[in-house]
mmCIF file of C-alpha atoms in Angstrom:
data_model
loop_
_atom_site.group_PDB
_atom_site.id
_atom_site.type_symbol
_atom_site.label_atom_id
_atom_site.label_comp_id
_atom_site.label_asym_id
_atom_site.label_seq_id
_atom_site.Cartn_x
_atom_site.Cartn_y
_atom_site.Cartn_z
ATOM 1 C CA UNK Z 1396 58.513 104.944 -5.564
ATOM 2 C CA UNK Z 1397 58.028 101.791 -3.460
ATOM 3 C CA UNK Z 1398 55.065 101.494 -1.101
ATOM 4 C CA UNK Z 1399 55.498 98.783 1.458
ATOM 5 C CA UNK Z 1400 52.726 96.546 2.614
ATOM 6 C CA UNK Z 1401 52.217 98.433 5.919
ATOM 7 C CA UNK Z 1402 51.592 101.731 4.187
ATOM 8 C CA UNK Z 1403 49.160 100.050 1.790
ATOM 9 C CA UNK Z 1404 47.136 98.565 4.610
ATOM 10 C CA UNK Z 1405 47.059 101.928 6.423
ATOM 11 C CA UNK Z 1406 45.758 103.631 3.284
ATOM 12 C CA UNK Z 1407 42.986 101.057 2.951
ATOM 13 C CA UNK Z 1408 41.931 101.556 6.573
ATOM 14 C CA UNK Z 1409 41.823 105.351 6.123
ATOM 15 C CA UNK Z 1410 39.746 104.972 2.958
ATOM 16 C CA UNK Z 1411 37.274 102.646 4.684
ATOM 17 C CA UNK Z 1412 36.962 105.070 7.611
ATOM 18 C CA UNK Z 1413 36.266 107.974 5.272
ATOM 19 C CA UNK Z 1414 33.651 105.948 3.364
ATOM 20 C CA UNK Z 1415 31.964 104.976 6.641
ATOM 21 C CA UNK Z 1416 31.773 108.612 7.756
ATOM 22 C CA UNK Z 1417 30.298 109.626 4.396
ATOM 23 C CA UNK Z 1418 27.702 106.838 4.671
ATOM 24 C CA UNK Z 1419 26.717 107.970 8.166
ATOM 25 C CA UNK Z 1420 26.344 111.560 6.953
ATOM 26 C CA UNK Z 1421 24.111 110.433 4.086
ATOM 27 C CA UNK Z 1422 21.886 108.378 6.424
ATOM 28 C CA UNK Z 1423 21.660 111.258 8.921
ATOM 29 C CA UNK Z 1424 20.723 113.671 6.131
ATOM 30 C CA UNK Z 1425 17.969 111.345 4.934
ATOM 31 C CA UNK Z 1426 16.592 110.952 8.461
ATOM 32 C CA UNK Z 1427 16.508 114.712 9.074
ATOM 33 C CA UNK Z 1428 14.880 115.357 5.703
ATOM 34 C CA UNK Z 1429 12.241 112.708 6.350
ATOM 35 C CA UNK Z 1430 11.425 114.144 9.778
ATOM 36 C CA UNK Z 1431 10.979 117.645 8.352
ATOM 37 C CA UNK Z 1432 8.709 116.332 5.612
ATOM 38 C CA UNK Z 1433 6.611 114.447 8.163
ATOM 39 C CA UNK Z 1434 6.269 117.551 10.326
ATOM 40 C CA UNK Z 1435 5.219 119.649 7.357
ATOM 41 C CA UNK Z 1436 2.636 117.062 6.352
ATOM 42 C CA UNK Z 1437 1.237 116.965 9.877
ATOM 43 C CA UNK Z 1438 0.769 120.729 10.112
ATOM 44 C CA UNK Z 1439 -2.618 121.939 8.864
ATOM 45 C CA UNK Z 1440 -2.436 125.538 7.827
ATOM 46 C CA UNK Z 1441 -5.408 127.589 9.045
ATOM 47 C CA UNK Z 1442 -7.761 128.792 6.347
ATOM 48 C CA UNK Z 1443 -9.802 131.961 6.504
ATOM 49 C CA UNK Z 1444 -13.499 131.135 7.035
ATOM 50 C CA UNK Z 1445 -15.897 132.071 4.286
ATOM 51 C CA UNK Z 1446 -18.020 135.080 5.179
ATOM 52 C CA UNK Z 1447 -21.699 134.605 5.968
ATOM 53 C CA UNK Z 1448 -24.470 136.738 4.558
ATOM 54 C CA UNK Z 1449 -23.482 139.934 2.793
ATOM 55 C CA UNK Z 1450 -19.945 141.205 3.349
ATOM 56 C CA UNK Z 1451 -19.446 138.641 6.126
ATOM 57 C CA UNK Z 1452 -22.230 140.057 8.316
ATOM 58 C CA UNK Z 1453 -25.751 139.002 9.268
ATOM 59 C CA UNK Z 1454 -25.233 135.236 9.211
ATOM 60 C CA UNK Z 1455 -28.207 133.004 8.545
ATOM 61 C CA UNK Z 1456 -29.824 131.653 11.693
ATOM 62 C CA UNK Z 1457 -30.674 128.017 12.251
ATOM 63 C CA UNK Z 1458 -34.224 126.938 11.493
ATOM 64 C CA UNK Z 1459 -36.589 127.280 14.439
ATOM 65 C CA UNK Z 1460 -39.424 129.180 16.079
ATOM 66 C CA UNK Z 1461 -39.957 132.933 16.034
ATOM 67 C CA UNK Z 1462 -41.282 133.265 19.580
ATOM 68 C CA UNK Z 1463 -42.649 136.264 21.455
ATOM 69 C CA UNK Z 1464 -40.492 136.929 24.519
ATOM 70 C CA UNK Z 1465 -43.437 137.732 26.804
ATOM 71 C CA UNK Z 1466 -45.922 134.855 27.301
ATOM 72 C CA UNK Z 1467 -48.836 137.274 27.911
ATOM 73 C CA UNK Z 1468 -51.945 135.105 28.413
ATOM 74 C CA UNK Z 1469 -50.367 131.970 26.900
ATOM 75 C CA UNK Z 1470 -48.011 130.037 29.254
ATOM 76 C CA UNK Z 1471 -46.685 128.128 26.231
ATOM 77 C CA UNK Z 1472 -45.897 131.429 24.453
ATOM 78 C CA UNK Z 1473 -46.934 132.738 21.051
ATOM 79 C CA UNK Z 1474 -45.045 131.951 17.842
ATOM 80 C CA UNK Z 1475 -45.361 133.163 14.253
ATOM 81 C CA UNK Z 1476 -47.564 130.603 12.525
ATOM 82 C CA UNK Z 1477 -49.385 129.752 9.285
ATOM 83 C CA UNK Z 1478 -53.185 129.648 9.712
ATOM 84 C CA UNK Z 1479 -54.815 126.228 9.644
ATOM 85 C CA UNK Z 1480 -53.294 122.813 10.172
ATOM 86 C CA UNK Z 1481 -52.851 119.600 8.260
ATOM 87 C CA UNK Z 1482 -55.076 119.451 5.182
ATOM 88 C CA UNK Z 1483 -56.608 122.829 6.096
ATOM 89 C CA UNK Z 1484 -53.253 124.640 6.171
ATOM 90 C CA UNK Z 1485 -53.682 127.973 4.386
ATOM 91 C CA UNK Z 1486 -50.410 129.005 2.733
ATOM 92 C CA UNK Z 1487 -52.106 132.053 1.187
ATOM 93 C CA UNK Z 1488 -53.508 133.296 4.497
ATOM 94 C CA UNK Z 1489 -52.076 136.083 6.637
ATOM 95 C CA UNK Z 1490 -49.543 134.865 9.187
ATOM 96 C CA UNK Z 1491 -50.757 134.788 12.776
ATOM 97 C CA UNK Z 1492 -49.469 134.470 16.314
ATOM 98 C CA UNK Z 1493 -50.359 131.036 17.672
ATOM 99 C CA UNK Z 1494 -49.479 128.889 20.664
ATOM 100 C CA UNK Z 1495 -45.981 127.509 20.094
ATOM 101 C CA UNK Z 1496 -45.974 123.819 19.207
ATOM 102 C CA UNK Z 1497 -44.242 121.583 21.748
ATOM 103 C CA UNK Z 1498 -42.573 119.735 18.889
ATOM 104 C CA UNK Z 1499 -40.993 121.668 16.046
ATOM 105 C CA UNK Z 1500 -43.671 121.964 13.369
ATOM 106 C CA UNK Z 1501 -43.151 122.831 9.716
ATOM 107 C CA UNK Z 1502 -45.763 125.592 9.894
ATOM 108 C CA UNK Z 1503 -43.820 127.404 12.638
ATOM 109 C CA UNK Z 1504 -40.229 126.759 11.500
ATOM 110 C CA UNK Z 1505 -38.415 129.743 9.965
ATOM 111 C CA UNK Z 1506 -34.837 130.648 9.027
ATOM 112 C CA UNK Z 1507 -33.807 134.316 9.357
ATOM 113 C CA UNK Z 1508 -31.402 135.889 6.830
ATOM 114 C CA UNK Z 1509 -31.970 133.172 4.234
ATOM 115 C CA UNK Z 1510 -31.779 132.778 1.259
ATOM 116 C CA UNK Z 1511 -30.578 136.408 1.382
ATOM 117 C CA UNK Z 1512 -29.843 138.835 4.203
ATOM 118 C CA UNK Z 1513 -33.082 140.172 5.685
ATOM 119 C CA UNK Z 1514 -35.356 137.434 4.367
ATOM 120 C CA UNK Z 1515 -37.382 135.120 6.611
ATOM 121 C CA UNK Z 1516 -37.609 131.712 4.959
ATOM 122 C CA UNK Z 1517 -39.848 128.659 5.427
ATOM 123 C CA UNK Z 1518 -37.884 125.687 4.168
ATOM 124 C CA UNK Z 1519 -40.849 123.293 4.234
ATOM 125 C CA UNK Z 1520 -42.650 125.367 1.594
ATOM 126 C CA UNK Z 1521 -39.649 127.205 0.072
ATOM 127 C CA UNK Z 1522 -41.382 130.559 0.582
ATOM 128 C CA UNK Z 1523 -40.443 133.862 2.225
ATOM 129 C CA UNK Z 1524 -42.345 136.193 4.557
ATOM 130 C CA UNK Z 1525 -43.544 139.340 2.785
ATOM 131 C CA UNK Z 1526 -45.474 142.349 4.101
ATOM 132 C CA UNK Z 1527 -48.628 143.256 2.154
ATOM 133 C CA UNK Z 1528 -47.570 146.913 2.177
ATOM 134 C CA UNK Z 1529 -45.323 149.407 3.957
ATOM 135 C CA UNK Z 1530 -48.253 150.861 5.889
ATOM 136 C CA UNK Z 1531 -49.039 150.443 9.578
ATOM 137 C CA UNK Z 1532 -51.408 147.528 10.056
ATOM 138 C CA UNK Z 1533 -50.066 145.583 7.066
ATOM 139 C CA UNK Z 1534 -50.356 141.817 7.324
ATOM 140 C CA UNK Z 1535 -47.665 139.344 6.338
ATOM 141 C CA UNK Z 1536 -47.903 136.321 4.055
ATOM 142 C CA UNK Z 1537 -45.726 133.677 2.464
ATOM 143 C CA UNK Z 1538 -44.643 134.499 -1.078
ATOM 144 C CA UNK Z 1539 -42.060 133.320 -3.577
ATOM 145 C CA UNK Z 1540 -38.627 134.546 -2.488
ATOM 146 C CA UNK Z 1541 -37.616 137.576 -4.584
ATOM 147 C CA UNK Z 1542 -35.713 140.854 -4.250
ATOM 148 C CA UNK Z 1543 -38.939 142.569 -3.155
ATOM 149 C CA UNK Z 1544 -38.080 145.166 -0.429
ATOM 150 C CA UNK Z 1545 -41.124 144.054 1.568
ATOM 151 C CA UNK Z 1546 -39.287 140.763 2.161
ATOM 152 C CA UNK Z 1547 -36.368 142.443 3.919
ATOM 153 C CA UNK Z 1548 -36.364 142.630 7.706
ATOM 154 C CA UNK Z 1549 -33.871 143.605 10.399
ATOM 155 C CA UNK Z 1550 -33.635 142.003 13.854
ATOM 156 C CA UNK Z 1551 -32.529 144.638 16.392
ATOM 157 C CA UNK Z 1552 -32.820 144.619 20.188
ATOM 158 C CA UNK Z 1553 -35.457 141.902 20.088
ATOM 159 C CA UNK Z 1554 -37.606 143.561 17.444
ATOM 160 C CA UNK Z 1555 -38.204 142.476 13.850
ATOM 161 C CA UNK Z 1556 -38.385 145.643 11.766
ATOM 162 C CA UNK Z 1557 -39.261 146.081 8.106
ATOM 163 C CA UNK Z 1558 -36.018 147.421 6.659
ATOM 164 C CA UNK Z 1559 -37.479 149.806 4.072
ATOM 165 C CA UNK Z 1560 -40.742 151.151 5.447
ATOM 166 C CA UNK Z 1561 -40.559 154.671 4.041
ATOM 167 C CA UNK Z 1562 -40.991 157.443 6.571
ATOM 168 C CA UNK Z 1563 -42.389 155.202 9.322
ATOM 169 C CA UNK Z 1564 -40.504 152.540 11.273
ATOM 170 C CA UNK Z 1565 -42.649 149.404 11.392
ATOM 171 C CA UNK Z 1566 -42.147 146.396 13.665
ATOM 172 C CA UNK Z 1567 -43.690 142.941 13.745
ATOM 173 C CA UNK Z 1568 -46.229 142.822 16.581
ATOM 174 C CA UNK Z 1569 -49.194 140.798 17.752
ATOM 175 C CA UNK Z 1570 -52.596 142.271 18.505
ATOM 176 C CA UNK Z 1571 -53.417 143.430 22.047
ATOM 177 C CA UNK Z 1572 -56.169 141.806 24.076
ATOM 178 C CA UNK Z 1573 -56.857 138.184 24.910
ATOM 179 C CA UNK Z 1574 -56.019 135.314 22.600
ATOM 180 C CA UNK Z 1575 -58.813 133.482 20.782
ATOM 181 C CA UNK Z 1576 -59.138 129.707 21.451
ATOM 182 C CA UNK Z 1577 -58.484 127.600 18.345
ATOM 183 C CA UNK Z 1578 -59.792 124.198 19.399
ATOM 184 C CA UNK Z 1579 -56.644 122.664 20.868
ATOM 185 C CA UNK Z 1580 -56.327 121.802 24.572
ATOM 186 C CA UNK Z 1581 -54.732 125.172 25.288
ATOM 187 C CA UNK Z 1582 -54.214 126.718 21.863
ATOM 188 C CA UNK Z 1583 -54.711 130.449 21.400
ATOM 189 C CA UNK Z 1584 -54.229 132.740 18.426
ATOM 190 C CA UNK Z 1585 -53.889 136.480 17.818
ATOM 191 C CA UNK Z 1586 -53.613 138.640 14.736
ATOM 192 C CA UNK Z 1587 -50.123 139.524 13.567
ATOM 193 C CA UNK Z 1588 -48.955 142.542 11.580
ATOM 194 C CA UNK Z 1589 -46.733 145.590 11.279
ATOM 195 C CA UNK Z 1590 -47.156 148.345 13.850
ATOM 196 C CA UNK Z 1591 -45.274 151.628 14.403
ATOM 197 C CA UNK Z 1592 -42.271 150.649 16.521
ATOM 198 C CA UNK Z 1593 -42.513 153.811 18.629
ATOM 199 C CA UNK Z 1594 -46.152 153.148 19.524
ATOM 200 C CA UNK Z 1595 -46.407 149.407 20.139
ATOM 201 C CA UNK Z 1596 -45.474 148.106 23.577
ATOM 202 C CA UNK Z 1597 -42.457 145.839 23.969
ATOM 203 C CA UNK Z 1598 -44.512 142.922 25.316
ATOM 204 C CA UNK Z 1599 -46.286 142.686 21.954
ATOM 205 C CA UNK Z 1600 -43.286 143.205 19.691
ATOM 206 C CA UNK Z 1601 -40.117 141.682 21.154
ATOM 207 C CA UNK Z 1602 -39.181 138.307 19.716
ATOM 208 C CA UNK Z 1603 -36.667 135.495 20.011
ATOM 209 C CA UNK Z 1604 -35.406 134.215 16.687
ATOM 210 C CA UNK Z 1605 -33.538 130.927 16.075
#
């Protein structure tokens, strides 16, 4: 069978056209694939946040003051405090209510719900607040952080309550009466302890925590 020159040239043109279309399809496919890959790389899939505290509840607070909501006789308010100051700081002494420091001080800085839920932690000394007993009138001190039930507190409706106080519900409260001057320009102090929640007035037992 003879193929003349015209038919041969036509066949070549058709072949070149088909090759060009195939090349364009390959380029287009590569461009689309690259765009999809770029989009997938740019998308950040949301991750589920890790739970705080136990079973995702009771998150740890930030470090700060535990301040009585009512100023009472102290315009600068009362805060939970370690007795003494500087070289005379008494880490073994019973915690007290003292005039809040204008600048955050290590001896008044606590973290609630740390290192475990219910604990009240002092990072500066790596100690936890612990009640002396589960009886009304019990004082509170700093102790090594343990699983001791007397180190477990609950913050509810402004009150700090000992979680396991037996038959009586005990809340953190300051003593009634006037504050005692402590030598500063306007510093006052009062005793601090556990009182029956149903008996102590709100002004003496409602707190702001960090």
